[in-house]
Amino acid sequence: AAMAMAMAQSLSGASKNSAFISMSFMLKSPSCLSSIRRSGVPPRTIGSTRSSSTFRALRGGIVGTAMSTSAAPSEAHLPWSQLPYMGALVDFREGSLRDLCLSQEQFALRLRSTVSHLKSEQMKSCWLQLPIALSSFAAVANTNEGFTFHHAKDDYVVLKLWLREGEEDKVPDFATHQVGCAGFVLNDKGELLVVKEYTGNRTRTSSPVWKLPGGMLDLGESFEEGACREVFEETGIACDFASVLCFWNRHGLTWGKSDLYVVCRLVPKTLEISADEEEISDCRWMPLSEFVATQQHPLILRICDVLYGLRKESPMPVQHVEPAVEMVKYEVKFPGRDGYATYF
């Protein structure tokens, strides 16, 4: 931008106006504006010395015509990096593409060249990652080449194009499941740690249902880490992981997603409750036999039945009790890779 300004200021009359028109077309392209924003240069200060007639011309649509007739955009394919399973990533958030100034017309031509090149390389899929500042390129990629949205997060969007015509598109959908976990915490007296949550949006109402403390896993978090964290955050009870007791797989949740919910057996290291006042309306240690006799939570009752032999028709007082079966953690490791937590 600075070079273009210096060149324009050294000219006069029609030549200066022509230089401003060409420069403004470059600066109005989405990718160039993105670079200007990152550099800290206010776009409105660029070319501020131009005449009012030139300013009106730039605002009125002459800009695109001037640039498209004065310079042919490059048709070289865009830089890309290889992904697993014969995928190719064109990433405008990283590397040489991050600061590349392209108009929509230039982008369209170079994207077409890229798609053709990748097909000749026998690649299976092309992935296009765009920051929000270049979101207008998404419409160009969809209209011209058939790219479709795959996922979006925070400040970027990813589009995908299957390149193998006549072959089944085997790219999986993004984030088809959410993963949650809960802690089944029994103390030495045979008491179960249970909570009641606040419900409602505008009014804080205590839920009538006693449940296990738990919640959603964070990105990169294991079952045991997530279960111990959630229990501590909600109840103040620190725990050690012992095993996986069970899990369910539900469908049709928010945004049409599915749900994996894992119940972990945890051993308490502390017993004094300090509940999260924002989320939890009540928390207590409840004798397992009392829970079976008085509560209706279907998951917890099934755990008590199948794993602990406790049923409503014959609830037995329990002190220290172990589940009939549980999955404990082992490590499975491929050569040259980190080990994976696996439960048997």
Coordinates of C-alpha atoms in Angstrom, one line a residue:
A1 CA 0.0 0.0 0.0
A2 CA 2.8 2.4 0.9
M3 CA 4.6 1.7 -2.5
A4 CA 1.4 2.4 -4.4
M5 CA 0.8 5.7 -2.6
A6 CA 4.4 6.8 -3.3
M7 CA 4.0 6.0 -7.0
A8 CA 0.7 7.8 -7.2
Q9 CA 2.0 10.9 -5.5
S10 CA 4.8 11.2 -8.1
L11 CA 2.3 11.4 -11.0
S12 CA -0.2 14.1 -12.0
G13 CA -3.5 14.6 -13.7
A14 CA -5.1 11.6 -15.4
S15 CA -2.0 9.4 -14.7
K16 CA -2.5 10.0 -10.9
N17 CA -6.2 9.2 -11.1
S18 CA -5.5 6.0 -13.0
A19 CA -2.9 5.0 -10.4
F20 CA -5.4 5.6 -7.7
I21 CA -8.0 3.5 -9.4
S22 CA -5.7 0.5 -9.8
M23 CA -4.4 0.9 -6.3
S24 CA -7.8 1.2 -4.8
F25 CA -9.0 -2.0 -6.6
M26 CA -6.2 -3.9 -5.0
L27 CA -6.9 -2.4 -1.6
K28 CA -10.6 -3.2 -1.8
S29 CA -10.0 -6.9 -2.4
P30 CA -10.9 -8.9 0.7
S31 CA -7.4 -10.5 1.1
C32 CA -5.6 -7.2 0.7
L33 CA -7.9 -5.5 3.2
S34 CA -7.2 -8.4 5.6
S35 CA -3.4 -7.7 5.2
I36 CA -3.9 -4.0 5.9
R37 CA -5.9 -4.7 9.0
R38 CA -3.1 -6.9 10.3
S39 CA -0.5 -4.2 9.6
G40 CA -2.4 -1.6 11.6
V41 CA -2.8 0.8 8.7
P42 CA -6.4 2.4 8.8
P43 CA -7.9 1.7 5.3
R44 CA -9.6 5.1 5.2
T45 CA -6.3 7.0 5.4
I46 CA -4.9 5.2 2.2
G47 CA -5.2 7.5 -0.8
S48 CA -6.8 10.3 1.3
T49 CA -5.3 13.0 -1.0
R50 CA -7.2 12.0 -4.1
S51 CA -9.7 14.4 -5.7
S52 CA -13.4 14.2 -4.9
S53 CA -14.2 13.1 -8.5
T54 CA -11.7 10.3 -8.2
F55 CA -13.2 9.3 -4.9
R56 CA -16.7 9.2 -6.4
A57 CA -15.4 7.1 -9.3
L58 CA -13.8 4.6 -6.9
R59 CA -17.0 4.3 -4.9
G60 CA -19.2 4.0 -8.1
G61 CA -17.9 0.8 -9.6
I62 CA -15.3 2.0 -12.1
V63 CA -12.7 0.4 -9.9
G64 CA -13.4 -3.2 -11.0
T65 CA -13.6 -2.3 -14.6
A66 CA -10.3 -0.5 -14.5
M67 CA -8.4 -3.3 -12.9
S68 CA -9.9 -6.1 -14.9
T69 CA -9.0 -4.4 -18.2
S70 CA -5.6 -3.2 -17.1
A71 CA -4.1 -6.4 -15.7
A72 CA -4.8 -10.1 -16.2
P73 CA -4.8 -12.0 -12.9
S74 CA -2.3 -14.8 -12.5
E75 CA -3.7 -18.3 -13.2
A76 CA -1.0 -20.2 -11.2
H77 CA -2.5 -22.7 -8.8
L78 CA -2.5 -21.8 -5.1
P79 CA 0.0 -23.3 -2.7
W80 CA -1.3 -26.3 -0.8
S81 CA -0.2 -28.9 1.7
Q82 CA -1.0 -32.6 1.9
L83 CA -3.5 -34.0 4.4
P84 CA -4.1 -37.6 5.3
Y85 CA -6.1 -39.8 2.9
M86 CA -5.0 -37.9 -0.3
G87 CA -6.4 -34.5 0.8
A88 CA -5.0 -31.1 -0.1
L89 CA -5.3 -28.0 2.1
V90 CA -5.3 -24.5 0.8
D91 CA -4.9 -22.4 3.9
F92 CA -5.4 -18.6 3.7
R93 CA -4.6 -18.3 7.4
E94 CA -1.0 -19.5 7.2
G95 CA 2.2 -19.3 5.1
S96 CA 2.4 -17.4 1.8
L97 CA -1.3 -17.2 1.4
R98 CA -1.8 -15.3 4.6
D99 CA -0.6 -12.0 3.1
L100 CA -1.5 -12.6 -0.5
C101 CA -3.7 -9.8 -2.0
L102 CA -6.3 -11.2 -4.5
S103 CA -9.5 -9.8 -5.9
Q104 CA -12.4 -12.2 -6.2
E105 CA -11.8 -12.5 -9.9
Q106 CA -8.1 -13.5 -9.3
F107 CA -9.1 -15.9 -6.6
A108 CA -11.6 -17.6 -8.9
L109 CA -9.1 -18.1 -11.6
R110 CA -6.4 -19.4 -9.3
L111 CA -8.8 -21.7 -7.5
R112 CA -9.9 -23.2 -10.8
S113 CA -6.3 -23.8 -11.7
T114 CA -5.7 -25.4 -8.3
V115 CA -8.6 -27.8 -8.6
S116 CA -7.5 -28.8 -12.0
H117 CA -3.9 -29.4 -10.7
L118 CA -5.1 -31.4 -7.8
K119 CA -7.2 -33.7 -10.0
S120 CA -4.2 -34.3 -12.2
E121 CA -2.2 -35.2 -9.0
Q122 CA -4.9 -37.8 -8.2
M123 CA -5.9 -36.1 -5.0
K124 CA -9.2 -37.1 -3.4
S125 CA -10.3 -33.9 -1.7
C126 CA -9.5 -30.2 -1.6
W127 CA -9.9 -28.2 1.6
L128 CA -10.2 -24.4 1.7
Q129 CA -9.6 -22.6 5.0
L130 CA -10.6 -19.0 5.1
P131 CA -10.5 -16.3 7.9
I132 CA -13.6 -14.3 8.4
A133 CA -12.0 -11.3 6.5
L134 CA -12.0 -13.5 3.4
S135 CA -15.5 -15.0 3.9
S136 CA -16.6 -13.6 0.5
F137 CA -14.3 -16.1 -1.2
A138 CA -16.5 -18.9 0.2
A139 CA -19.3 -17.8 -2.1
V140 CA -17.0 -17.7 -5.1
A141 CA -15.6 -21.2 -4.3
N142 CA -19.2 -22.6 -4.0
T143 CA -20.6 -20.9 -7.1
N144 CA -17.6 -21.6 -9.4
E145 CA -16.3 -24.9 -8.2
G146 CA -18.9 -26.5 -6.0
F147 CA -17.2 -26.2 -2.7
T148 CA -19.5 -26.8 0.3
F149 CA -19.1 -25.9 4.0
H150 CA -17.5 -28.5 6.2
H151 CA -17.2 -26.7 9.5
A152 CA -16.6 -23.3 11.1
K153 CA -15.1 -22.2 14.4
D154 CA -14.3 -18.9 16.0
D155 CA -12.7 -16.8 13.3
Y156 CA -12.4 -19.2 10.3
V157 CA -14.4 -21.4 8.0
V158 CA -13.4 -24.6 6.2
L159 CA -14.9 -25.7 2.8
K160 CA -14.5 -29.0 1.1
L161 CA -14.6 -30.3 -2.5
W162 CA -14.6 -34.0 -3.4
L163 CA -12.3 -34.4 -6.5
R164 CA -13.0 -38.0 -7.5
E165 CA -16.0 -37.8 -9.9
G166 CA -17.9 -41.0 -10.0
E167 CA -16.5 -42.2 -6.6
E168 CA -18.3 -42.0 -3.3
D169 CA -17.5 -39.0 -1.2
K170 CA -16.0 -40.7 2.0
V171 CA -15.2 -37.5 4.0
P172 CA -17.0 -37.8 7.4
D173 CA -19.1 -35.0 8.7
F174 CA -17.5 -32.6 11.3
A175 CA -18.3 -33.0 15.0
T176 CA -21.1 -35.6 14.7
H177 CA -21.0 -36.4 18.5
Q178 CA -20.6 -34.5 21.7
V179 CA -18.8 -36.4 24.6
G180 CA -19.8 -36.1 28.2
C181 CA -18.8 -37.8 31.4
A182 CA -20.0 -38.3 35.0
G183 CA -18.5 -39.4 38.2
F184 CA -20.0 -42.3 40.2
V185 CA -18.4 -41.6 43.5
L186 CA -18.9 -44.0 46.5
N187 CA -17.3 -43.4 49.9
D188 CA -16.4 -46.0 52.4
K189 CA -19.8 -45.8 54.0
G190 CA -21.5 -46.9 50.8
E191 CA -22.8 -43.3 50.1
L192 CA -23.1 -41.9 46.6
L193 CA -22.2 -38.4 45.8
V194 CA -25.2 -36.7 44.1
V195 CA -26.2 -33.2 43.0
K196 CA -29.2 -31.1 42.0
E197 CA -28.7 -28.5 39.3
Y198 CA -30.3 -25.1 38.7
T199 CA -32.7 -25.1 35.8
G200 CA -34.5 -22.4 33.9
N201 CA -33.2 -19.4 31.9
R202 CA -34.5 -16.3 33.8
T203 CA -35.4 -17.9 37.1
R204 CA -33.0 -20.1 39.0
T205 CA -35.1 -23.1 40.0
S206 CA -33.6 -26.2 41.7
S207 CA -34.1 -29.4 39.8
P208 CA -36.2 -32.1 41.6
V209 CA -33.9 -34.8 40.3
W210 CA -30.7 -36.0 42.1
K211 CA -28.0 -36.9 39.5
L212 CA -24.4 -37.7 39.1
P213 CA -22.0 -34.7 38.9
G214 CA -20.6 -34.4 35.4
G215 CA -20.5 -32.5 32.1
M216 CA -18.8 -32.1 28.7
L217 CA -15.2 -33.1 28.0
D218 CA -12.8 -30.3 27.0
L219 CA -10.9 -30.7 23.8
G220 CA -8.0 -33.2 24.3
E221 CA -9.3 -34.3 27.7
S222 CA -9.5 -38.0 28.7
F223 CA -12.5 -39.6 30.4
E224 CA -10.7 -39.8 33.7
E225 CA -9.4 -36.2 33.5
G226 CA -12.9 -34.9 32.5
A227 CA -14.8 -36.9 35.2
C228 CA -12.4 -35.9 38.0
R229 CA -12.4 -32.2 36.9
E230 CA -16.2 -32.0 36.6
V231 CA -16.8 -33.6 40.0
F232 CA -14.3 -31.3 41.7
E233 CA -15.7 -28.2 40.0
E234 CA -19.3 -29.0 41.0
T235 CA -18.8 -30.5 44.4
G236 CA -15.3 -29.7 45.7
I237 CA -14.6 -33.4 46.1
A238 CA -11.1 -34.4 44.7
C239 CA -11.1 -37.9 43.3
D240 CA -8.9 -40.6 41.7
F241 CA -10.1 -42.5 38.6
A242 CA -10.8 -46.2 39.1
S243 CA -12.7 -47.5 36.0
V244 CA -15.3 -46.9 33.4
L245 CA -18.6 -48.4 34.5
C246 CA -20.8 -47.8 31.4
F247 CA -21.7 -45.4 28.6
W248 CA -24.6 -44.6 26.4
N249 CA -25.0 -43.4 22.8
R250 CA -28.0 -41.1 22.2
H251 CA -29.1 -39.3 19.0
G252 CA -31.1 -36.2 18.0
L253 CA -29.7 -33.7 20.4
T254 CA -29.1 -30.0 19.7
W255 CA -28.1 -29.3 16.1
G256 CA -28.9 -32.9 15.3
K257 CA -25.8 -34.2 17.0
S258 CA -25.4 -37.5 18.8
D259 CA -24.1 -37.9 22.4
L260 CA -21.6 -40.3 24.0
Y261 CA -21.9 -40.2 27.8
V262 CA -19.4 -42.1 29.9
V263 CA -19.9 -42.9 33.6
C264 CA -16.6 -43.3 35.5
R265 CA -16.1 -44.9 38.9
L266 CA -14.1 -42.5 41.0
V267 CA -12.6 -42.9 44.5
P268 CA -12.9 -39.8 46.7
K269 CA -9.7 -38.4 48.2
T270 CA -11.7 -35.8 50.3
L271 CA -15.2 -35.9 51.8
E272 CA -16.1 -32.3 52.6
I273 CA -18.5 -30.8 50.1
S274 CA -18.1 -27.3 48.6
A275 CA -20.7 -27.0 45.9
D276 CA -20.5 -24.6 42.9
E277 CA -23.1 -22.0 43.8
E278 CA -23.6 -21.0 40.2
E279 CA -24.5 -24.4 38.8
I280 CA -25.4 -26.6 41.8
S281 CA -28.5 -26.0 44.0
D282 CA -27.8 -29.0 46.3
C283 CA -25.2 -31.7 46.9
R284 CA -25.0 -34.5 49.4
W285 CA -23.7 -38.0 50.2
M286 CA -26.7 -40.3 49.9
P287 CA -26.7 -44.0 51.0
L288 CA -26.8 -46.1 47.8
S289 CA -29.7 -48.2 49.3
E290 CA -31.7 -44.9 50.0
F291 CA -31.1 -43.7 46.4
V292 CA -32.5 -47.0 45.0
A293 CA -35.5 -46.9 47.3
T294 CA -36.5 -43.3 46.8
Q295 CA -35.2 -42.0 43.5
Q296 CA -36.2 -42.4 39.8
H297 CA -33.0 -41.6 37.8
P298 CA -33.0 -44.4 35.1
L299 CA -29.3 -44.5 34.4
I300 CA -28.2 -44.6 38.1
L301 CA -30.9 -47.2 38.9
R302 CA -29.7 -49.4 36.1
I303 CA -26.1 -49.1 37.3
C304 CA -27.2 -50.1 40.8
D305 CA -29.1 -53.0 39.4
V306 CA -26.7 -54.4 36.9
L307 CA -23.4 -53.6 38.6
Y308 CA -24.2 -53.6 42.3
G309 CA -27.3 -55.9 42.5
L310 CA -29.5 -53.3 44.2
R311 CA -33.2 -53.1 43.1
K312 CA -36.2 -51.2 44.4
E313 CA -37.9 -54.4 45.5
S314 CA -34.9 -55.5 47.6
P315 CA -32.6 -52.6 48.4
M316 CA -29.9 -53.8 50.8
P317 CA -27.9 -51.5 53.0
V318 CA -24.3 -51.5 51.7
Q319 CA -21.1 -50.4 53.3
H320 CA -18.0 -51.0 51.0
V321 CA -19.1 -52.6 47.8
E322 CA -17.4 -53.2 44.4
P323 CA -19.1 -53.4 41.1
A324 CA -19.7 -56.8 39.5
V325 CA -17.9 -55.8 36.3
E326 CA -16.0 -52.7 35.2
M327 CA -13.6 -51.5 32.5
V328 CA -10.1 -50.6 33.6
K329 CA -7.6 -48.6 31.7
Y330 CA -4.7 -50.2 29.7
E331 CA -2.3 -48.6 27.2
V332 CA -2.3 -49.7 23.6
K333 CA 0.7 -48.4 21.7
F334 CA 1.6 -48.6 18.0
P335 CA 5.3 -48.6 17.1
G336 CA 6.6 -45.0 17.0
R337 CA 3.5 -43.5 18.4
D338 CA 2.3 -42.3 21.8
G339 CA 0.2 -44.8 23.8
Y340 CA -3.6 -44.6 23.8
A341 CA -5.8 -45.1 26.8
T342 CA -8.0 -48.2 26.1
Y343 CA -10.5 -49.7 28.5
F344 CA -11.1 -53.4 29.0

